[in-house]
């Protein structure tokens, strides 16, 4: 009974604060990084192959995979090597989500705009820990004040995934991300709206303003820049069919980002928004669910990345007003066509979820990978959520906060790994049950979960 009380107290403490690392509160959640770690007797999904490896041993030195050898050819060890007896389970790369909003998952829009930023960050810290415990070792944050959260995770203050931050979304007056109410117009000269004060988005209406806002995000540590080239589902005053930034404005952001060694991604659903983005030099299109076939061919020909999401239902639509629910139905209806174009034209495609304002939906983050099997094999779906995403992350170039290979199990790659109870290439549904099926979760060579039988 006493032990149960202690466990409940530990869980309550983890949920109540992000000022201490949950690793300190729960001895089973994280350990110090060992000099040498061996995953013994694993079958490997390397992030790319269509089949598992033969039984193997994987040696990790610090935070890097140093050697992979077949089980009959054991890797070198030292007396203090930590051995993870894996019993033939599957070792695979940590999952990644290329369209995440770390500070916008748990609060509602009203809560985010009206609450103190400190409270929002406490929610985000709790969600970051939950995200890692779902097996997502890396997220690409596509808009929001995530810089402090990333720093706290990197410094070991908070347990969470690697974060590739975009900083504030850059939008135009009336664009997707302009969450002002009509009574706030006209905006006074030099005035800032609440969402701008929070660092959620920045409004820019000329090439010079776009350039300035882009440089501000880069100054704070953005690994890539996010602009909204068209309307969006959650936009109160920006219908889906609207094209927002001019080509000159988009190009100003591209030039500034290129000068910093990185790239621009744009939120764009329609052909016009996508084509204007490509013409301006944008490297990644977010969403794209309403594209037509000529636009799909253009993405393939220009080798533009498509970071899209398998929206297959109207989950979360109930909280939206009727007009926005209708816009969401349009997007969901376009999902099947978009993935059809991906397969037909072999468009470089990354996986993400874009879960907003719903802790309940976030708890099923891995279901998005399962949903990909409507169009792809389990191996293809898992590759999209691991190695393909890793390739996209590398586009950050000089602004990459975590230099090294992600999304693969190979020698020289960073040690972000999952030990899975079962074979996800045969049963992809395992990915949607991380609590029970992810036996070990490692990020950067540190074990954050280990539920192997003792």
Coordinates of C-alpha atoms in Angstrom, one line a residue:
X1 CA 0.0 0.0 0.0
X2 CA 2.8 2.4 0.9
X3 CA 4.6 1.7 -2.4
X4 CA 1.3 2.5 -4.3
X5 CA 1.0 5.8 -2.4
X6 CA 4.6 6.7 -3.3
X7 CA 4.0 5.9 -7.0
X8 CA 0.9 8.1 -7.0
X9 CA 2.8 10.9 -5.4
X10 CA 5.5 10.6 -8.0
X11 CA 3.1 10.7 -10.9
X12 CA 1.3 13.7 -9.4
X13 CA 4.6 15.6 -9.0
X14 CA 5.5 14.9 -12.6
X15 CA 2.2 16.3 -13.8
X16 CA 2.3 19.3 -11.5
X17 CA 5.6 20.8 -12.5
X18 CA 8.2 21.0 -15.2
X19 CA 10.7 22.8 -13.0
X20 CA 12.3 19.5 -12.2
X21 CA 13.1 16.7 -14.6
X22 CA 10.7 13.7 -14.2
X23 CA 13.9 11.6 -14.3
X24 CA 14.7 12.8 -10.8
X25 CA 11.2 12.0 -9.6
X26 CA 10.8 8.6 -11.1
X27 CA 14.0 6.4 -11.1
X28 CA 12.6 4.3 -13.9
X29 CA 12.0 7.1 -16.3
X30 CA 15.5 8.1 -17.1
X31 CA 19.1 7.2 -16.3
X32 CA 22.5 8.7 -16.8
X33 CA 23.9 8.0 -20.3
X34 CA 26.3 5.0 -20.1
X35 CA 29.6 5.1 -21.7
X36 CA 28.7 1.8 -23.5
X37 CA 25.4 0.2 -24.1
X38 CA 24.6 -3.0 -25.9
X39 CA 21.2 -4.0 -27.2
X40 CA 21.7 -7.8 -27.3
X41 CA 19.8 -10.1 -29.6
X42 CA 17.6 -7.7 -31.6
X43 CA 16.1 -7.9 -35.0
X44 CA 16.5 -4.5 -36.6
X45 CA 14.2 -2.3 -38.7
X46 CA 16.8 0.2 -39.8
X47 CA 14.3 2.8 -41.0
X48 CA 14.6 2.0 -44.7
X49 CA 14.5 -1.8 -45.3
X50 CA 11.4 -3.8 -46.2
X51 CA 12.5 -6.6 -43.8
X52 CA 14.1 -7.1 -40.4
X53 CA 17.7 -8.0 -40.0
X54 CA 19.1 -11.3 -38.7
X55 CA 19.5 -11.4 -34.9
X56 CA 22.1 -8.8 -34.1
X57 CA 23.8 -6.8 -31.3
X58 CA 24.0 -3.0 -31.4
X59 CA 26.8 -1.2 -29.5
X60 CA 26.2 2.4 -28.5
X61 CA 29.0 4.6 -27.3
X62 CA 27.7 7.7 -25.5
X63 CA 24.9 9.0 -27.8
X64 CA 26.0 7.3 -31.0
X65 CA 25.5 3.9 -32.6
X66 CA 29.1 2.7 -33.0
X67 CA 28.8 -0.9 -34.2
X68 CA 26.2 -3.4 -35.4
X69 CA 27.1 -7.0 -35.6
X70 CA 25.3 -10.3 -36.1
X71 CA 24.6 -12.1 -32.8
X72 CA 27.1 -14.8 -33.4
X73 CA 29.8 -12.1 -33.8
X74 CA 29.5 -10.2 -30.5
X75 CA 30.5 -6.5 -30.3
X76 CA 33.4 -5.4 -28.1
X77 CA 32.5 -4.7 -24.5
X78 CA 34.1 -3.4 -21.3
X79 CA 33.3 -4.4 -17.7
X80 CA 31.0 -1.4 -17.2
X81 CA 29.0 -1.9 -20.4
X82 CA 25.2 -1.7 -19.8
X83 CA 23.6 -4.7 -21.5
X84 CA 19.9 -4.7 -22.6
X85 CA 18.9 -8.3 -23.1
X86 CA 16.3 -7.9 -25.8
X87 CA 15.1 -11.4 -26.3
X88 CA 14.8 -11.2 -30.1
X89 CA 12.5 -8.1 -30.0
X90 CA 12.6 -5.5 -32.8
X91 CA 14.9 -2.5 -32.5
X92 CA 13.9 0.5 -34.6
X93 CA 14.6 4.2 -34.9
X94 CA 12.7 6.6 -32.7
X95 CA 9.6 8.1 -34.4
X96 CA 9.4 11.7 -35.5
X97 CA 6.5 14.1 -36.2
X98 CA 7.3 16.8 -38.9
X99 CA 4.3 19.0 -38.1
X100 CA 3.9 19.5 -34.4
X101 CA 3.0 22.4 -32.2
X102 CA 4.5 21.7 -28.8
X103 CA 2.9 24.6 -27.0
X104 CA -0.5 24.3 -28.7
X105 CA -1.4 20.7 -28.0
X106 CA -3.1 20.9 -24.6
X107 CA -4.7 24.4 -24.3
X108 CA -7.7 25.5 -26.2
X109 CA -7.3 28.6 -28.4
X110 CA -9.1 30.7 -25.8
X111 CA -6.9 29.4 -23.0
X112 CA -3.7 30.0 -24.9
X113 CA -4.7 33.6 -25.7
X114 CA -5.9 34.4 -22.2
X115 CA -3.6 32.5 -20.0
X116 CA -0.2 33.5 -18.6
X117 CA 2.6 32.2 -20.7
X118 CA 4.1 30.4 -17.7
X119 CA 1.0 28.2 -17.4
X120 CA 1.1 27.5 -21.2
X121 CA 4.7 26.4 -20.8
X122 CA 3.8 24.1 -17.9
X123 CA 1.2 22.4 -20.1
X124 CA 3.7 22.1 -22.9
X125 CA 6.3 20.6 -20.6
X126 CA 3.9 17.9 -19.4
X127 CA 2.9 17.2 -23.0
X128 CA 6.6 17.0 -24.1
X129 CA 7.2 14.2 -21.6
X130 CA 4.1 12.4 -22.8
X131 CA 5.2 12.8 -26.5
X132 CA 8.5 11.1 -25.7
X133 CA 6.8 8.3 -23.9
X134 CA 4.7 7.7 -27.1
X135 CA 8.0 6.9 -28.8
X136 CA 8.4 10.3 -30.7
X137 CA 12.0 11.2 -30.0
X138 CA 12.0 14.2 -32.4
X139 CA 9.4 16.8 -33.4
X140 CA 9.6 19.6 -35.9
X141 CA 7.7 22.4 -34.3
X142 CA 5.8 24.4 -37.0
X143 CA 4.7 27.4 -35.0
X144 CA 4.7 28.6 -31.5
X145 CA 6.9 29.8 -28.6
X146 CA 8.9 26.6 -28.3
X147 CA 12.4 28.0 -27.9
X148 CA 12.4 28.0 -24.1
X149 CA 10.9 24.5 -24.0
X150 CA 13.5 23.2 -26.4
X151 CA 16.3 24.7 -24.2
X152 CA 14.8 23.1 -21.0
X153 CA 14.7 19.7 -22.7
X154 CA 18.2 20.0 -24.1
X155 CA 19.5 21.0 -20.7
X156 CA 17.8 18.1 -19.0
X157 CA 15.4 20.2 -17.0
X158 CA 12.4 18.7 -18.8
X159 CA 12.0 15.3 -20.3
X160 CA 10.9 15.5 -23.9
X161 CA 11.8 15.0 -27.6
X162 CA 14.3 16.8 -29.7
X163 CA 12.6 20.0 -31.0
X164 CA 13.4 21.6 -34.4
X165 CA 11.7 25.0 -33.7
X166 CA 10.3 27.4 -36.3
X167 CA 9.4 30.1 -33.7
X168 CA 6.4 32.2 -34.5
X169 CA 4.4 31.6 -37.6
X170 CA 4.8 34.5 -40.0
X171 CA 1.4 35.5 -41.5
X172 CA -0.3 38.5 -43.1
X173 CA -3.2 40.7 -42.0
X174 CA -6.2 38.4 -42.1
X175 CA -4.1 35.4 -42.9
X176 CA -3.9 32.0 -41.2
X177 CA -2.4 32.7 -37.8
X178 CA -3.9 36.2 -37.5
X179 CA -6.1 35.5 -34.4
X180 CA -7.1 39.1 -33.7
X181 CA -10.7 39.9 -33.2
X182 CA -12.4 42.4 -35.5
X183 CA -12.7 45.0 -32.7
X184 CA -8.8 45.1 -32.5
X185 CA -8.7 46.6 -36.0
X186 CA -7.2 48.9 -37.2
X187 CA -4.0 48.0 -35.4
X188 CA -2.3 51.0 -33.9
X189 CA 1.1 51.9 -35.3
X190 CA 3.7 49.8 -33.5
X191 CA 1.1 47.8 -31.6
X192 CA 1.2 44.1 -31.2
X193 CA -1.7 41.6 -30.7
X194 CA -1.9 39.1 -27.9
X195 CA -0.8 36.2 -30.2
X196 CA 2.3 38.2 -31.3
X197 CA 3.1 39.0 -27.6
X198 CA 3.0 35.3 -26.9
X199 CA 5.2 34.4 -29.8
X200 CA 2.6 32.3 -31.6
X201 CA 2.6 34.2 -34.8
X202 CA 3.8 37.5 -36.3
X203 CA 1.9 39.7 -38.8
X204 CA 4.0 41.0 -41.7
X205 CA 2.6 42.9 -44.7
X206 CA 5.6 43.8 -46.9
X207 CA 8.8 42.2 -48.0
X208 CA 10.7 44.3 -45.4
X209 CA 8.4 43.3 -42.6
X210 CA 8.7 39.6 -43.6
X211 CA 12.5 39.9 -43.7
X212 CA 12.5 41.4 -40.2
X213 CA 10.2 38.9 -38.7
X214 CA 12.2 36.0 -40.3
X215 CA 15.4 37.3 -38.9
X216 CA 13.9 37.7 -35.5
X217 CA 13.0 34.0 -35.4
X218 CA 16.4 33.0 -36.7
X219 CA 18.0 35.2 -34.0
X220 CA 16.1 33.2 -31.4
X221 CA 17.2 29.9 -32.7
X222 CA 14.8 28.8 -35.4
X223 CA 16.0 25.8 -37.4
X224 CA 13.6 26.6 -40.2
X225 CA 11.0 29.3 -41.0
X226 CA 7.3 28.9 -41.3
X227 CA 5.0 31.2 -43.3
X228 CA 1.3 30.8 -44.1
X229 CA 0.8 31.1 -47.9
X230 CA -2.9 30.5 -47.8
X231 CA -6.0 30.1 -45.6
X232 CA -6.4 27.4 -43.0
X233 CA -9.0 25.4 -41.2
X234 CA -8.5 27.1 -37.8
X235 CA -8.4 30.6 -39.3
X236 CA -11.4 32.7 -38.2
X237 CA -10.9 35.2 -41.1
X238 CA -8.9 33.3 -43.7
X239 CA -10.9 30.9 -45.9
X240 CA -9.1 27.9 -47.4
X241 CA -9.2 29.3 -51.0
X242 CA -7.4 32.6 -50.1
X243 CA -3.8 33.1 -51.2
X244 CA -2.0 35.4 -48.8
X245 CA 1.6 36.4 -49.2
X246 CA 2.8 37.9 -52.5
X247 CA 5.7 36.2 -54.2
X248 CA 8.0 39.1 -53.3
X249 CA 7.1 38.7 -49.6
X250 CA 7.7 35.0 -49.7
X251 CA 11.0 35.5 -51.5
X252 CA 12.1 37.9 -48.8
X253 CA 11.8 35.2 -46.2
X254 CA 13.5 32.7 -48.5
X255 CA 16.5 35.0 -49.0
X256 CA 16.8 35.7 -45.2
X257 CA 16.6 32.0 -44.4
X258 CA 19.1 31.1 -47.1
X259 CA 21.5 33.6 -45.7
X260 CA 21.3 31.7 -42.4
X261 CA 21.9 28.4 -44.1
X262 CA 18.3 27.0 -43.8
X263 CA 15.0 27.0 -45.5
X264 CA 11.4 28.2 -45.6
X265 CA 8.3 26.0 -45.3
X266 CA 4.8 27.3 -46.1
X267 CA 1.4 26.3 -44.9
X268 CA -0.4 25.8 -48.3
X269 CA -3.4 23.8 -49.3
X270 CA -4.4 25.1 -52.7
X271 CA -2.6 24.9 -56.1
X272 CA -2.2 28.7 -56.2
X273 CA -0.6 28.9 -52.7
X274 CA 1.7 26.0 -53.5
X275 CA 2.8 27.2 -56.9
X276 CA 3.5 30.7 -55.6
X277 CA 5.6 29.2 -52.8
X278 CA 7.6 27.1 -55.2
X279 CA 8.2 30.1 -57.5
X280 CA 9.6 32.0 -54.5
X281 CA 12.1 29.3 -53.6
X282 CA 10.3 27.6 -50.7
X283 CA 11.7 24.1 -50.1
X284 CA 8.8 22.4 -48.1
X285 CA 5.0 22.6 -48.5
X286 CA 3.0 21.9 -45.4
X287 CA -0.3 20.1 -46.0
X288 CA -1.1 20.3 -49.7
X289 CA -4.4 18.5 -49.4
X290 CA -6.2 20.5 -52.1
X291 CA -3.5 20.3 -54.8
X292 CA -4.3 19.3 -58.4
X293 CA -2.3 17.0 -60.6
X294 CA -0.2 19.6 -62.4
X295 CA 0.8 21.0 -59.0
X296 CA 1.8 17.5 -57.9
X297 CA 3.9 17.1 -61.0
X298 CA 5.6 20.4 -60.2
X299 CA 6.5 19.3 -56.7
X300 CA 8.1 16.1 -58.1
X301 CA 9.9 17.9 -60.9
X302 CA 11.3 20.6 -58.5
X303 CA 12.1 18.1 -55.8
X304 CA 10.1 20.0 -53.2
X305 CA 9.3 18.2 -50.0
X306 CA 5.6 17.7 -49.1
X307 CA 5.1 17.5 -45.3
X308 CA 1.6 16.3 -45.1
X309 CA -0.7 14.5 -42.7
X310 CA -3.1 11.5 -43.1
X311 CA -6.3 13.3 -42.1
X312 CA -8.8 10.5 -42.4
X313 CA -11.6 11.6 -40.1
X314 CA -13.1 14.7 -38.5
X315 CA -11.6 14.1 -35.1
X316 CA -11.5 17.4 -33.2
X317 CA -14.0 19.1 -35.6
X318 CA -16.7 19.3 -32.9
X319 CA -14.9 22.2 -31.2
X320 CA -14.9 24.3 -34.4
X321 CA -17.6 26.7 -35.6
X322 CA -19.7 25.5 -38.5
X323 CA -17.7 27.3 -41.2
X324 CA -14.5 25.9 -40.0
X325 CA -16.0 22.4 -39.8
X326 CA -16.9 22.7 -43.5
X327 CA -13.3 23.7 -44.3
X328 CA -12.0 20.7 -42.3
X329 CA -14.3 18.4 -44.4
X330 CA -12.7 19.8 -47.5
X331 CA -9.2 19.0 -46.3
X332 CA -10.2 15.5 -45.2
X333 CA -11.8 14.8 -48.5
X334 CA -8.6 15.7 -50.3
X335 CA -6.3 13.4 -48.3
X336 CA -6.8 10.4 -50.5
X337 CA -6.1 12.3 -53.7
X338 CA -3.0 13.8 -52.2
X339 CA -1.5 10.5 -51.2
X340 CA -2.4 9.2 -54.6
X341 CA -0.3 11.9 -56.2
X342 CA 2.5 11.1 -53.8
X343 CA 2.6 7.5 -55.0
X344 CA 2.1 8.4 -58.7
X345 CA 4.8 11.0 -58.9
X346 CA 7.1 9.8 -56.1
X347 CA 7.0 13.1 -54.3
X348 CA 9.4 13.4 -51.4
X349 CA 7.0 13.1 -48.5
X350 CA 7.3 13.5 -44.7
X351 CA 4.9 12.4 -42.0
X352 CA 3.3 14.6 -39.4
X353 CA 0.1 14.9 -37.4
X354 CA -0.7 18.7 -36.8
X355 CA -2.6 17.9 -33.6
X356 CA -3.9 21.0 -32.0
X357 CA -5.8 21.9 -28.9
X358 CA -6.6 18.3 -27.8
X359 CA -4.7 16.2 -25.2
X360 CA -7.0 13.3 -26.1
X361 CA -6.0 13.4 -29.8
X362 CA -2.4 13.7 -28.9
X363 CA -2.6 10.4 -26.9
X364 CA -3.2 8.7 -30.3
X365 CA -0.3 10.4 -32.1
X366 CA 1.0 7.0 -33.4
X367 CA -2.3 6.2 -35.0
X368 CA -1.4 8.6 -37.8
X369 CA 1.3 6.2 -38.8
X370 CA -1.1 3.3 -38.8
X371 CA -3.5 5.4 -40.9
X372 CA -0.8 5.7 -43.6
X373 CA -1.3 2.0 -44.4
X374 CA -4.4 3.0 -46.3
X375 CA -1.9 3.9 -49.1
X376 CA 1.4 2.4 -48.1
X377 CA 2.9 -0.9 -46.7
X378 CA 3.8 -1.0 -43.0
X379 CA 7.4 -0.7 -43.9
X380 CA 6.8 2.3 -46.2
X381 CA 4.7 4.0 -43.5
X382 CA 7.4 3.4 -40.8
X383 CA 10.1 4.6 -43.2
X384 CA 8.2 7.8 -43.7
X385 CA 8.0 8.4 -39.9
X386 CA 11.7 7.7 -39.4
X387 CA 14.3 7.9 -42.2
X388 CA 12.3 10.1 -44.6
X389 CA 11.6 12.5 -41.8
X390 CA 15.3 12.4 -40.9
X391 CA 16.2 13.5 -44.4
X392 CA 13.8 16.5 -44.1
X393 CA 15.3 17.5 -40.8
X394 CA 18.7 17.6 -42.4
X395 CA 17.5 20.5 -44.6
X396 CA 18.1 22.8 -41.7
X397 CA 21.8 22.7 -42.7
X398 CA 23.9 25.1 -40.6
X399 CA 20.9 25.7 -38.3
X400 CA 20.4 22.0 -37.5
X401 CA 20.4 21.9 -33.6
X402 CA 21.2 18.2 -33.5
X403 CA 23.9 17.4 -36.2
X404 CA 24.0 13.7 -36.9
X405 CA 21.8 11.1 -38.6
X406 CA 18.3 10.7 -37.2
X407 CA 15.6 8.2 -38.2
X408 CA 17.9 5.3 -38.9
X409 CA 19.6 2.4 -37.1
X410 CA 23.1 2.3 -38.6
X411 CA 26.6 2.9 -37.5
X412 CA 27.3 6.5 -36.9
X413 CA 23.7 7.5 -36.3
X414 CA 22.4 9.2 -33.2
X415 CA 21.0 6.7 -30.6
X416 CA 17.3 7.4 -30.7
X417 CA 15.8 4.0 -30.5
X418 CA 12.7 2.0 -29.6
X419 CA 12.7 -1.7 -28.5
X420 CA 9.3 -3.1 -29.7
X421 CA 7.5 -6.1 -28.3
X422 CA 6.4 -7.6 -31.6
X423 CA 7.1 -7.0 -35.3
X424 CA 5.6 -3.7 -36.6
X425 CA 6.3 -4.7 -40.2
X426 CA 3.7 -7.5 -39.7
X427 CA 1.4 -5.6 -37.3
X428 CA 1.6 -1.9 -37.6
X429 CA -1.0 -1.4 -34.9
X430 CA 1.8 -2.0 -32.3
X431 CA 2.9 1.6 -33.0
X432 CA -0.5 2.9 -31.7
X433 CA 0.1 1.1 -28.3
X434 CA 3.3 2.6 -27.0
X435 CA 2.5 2.1 -23.4
X436 CA 2.5 -1.6 -23.7
X437 CA 4.5 -2.3 -26.9
X438 CA 7.5 0.1 -26.6
X439 CA 9.5 -1.8 -24.0
X440 CA 12.6 0.5 -24.1
X441 CA 12.7 4.1 -25.2
X442 CA 16.1 5.7 -25.7
X443 CA 16.8 9.2 -26.8
X444 CA 20.4 10.5 -27.3
X445 CA 21.8 7.4 -25.7
X446 CA 19.7 7.9 -22.5
X447 CA 17.1 5.4 -21.5
X448 CA 13.8 7.0 -20.5
X449 CA 11.7 3.9 -20.3
X450 CA 12.5 0.2 -19.6
X451 CA 9.7 -2.2 -18.8
X452 CA 11.5 -5.4 -19.7
X453 CA 10.6 -8.2 -17.3
X454 CA 13.1 -8.2 -14.4

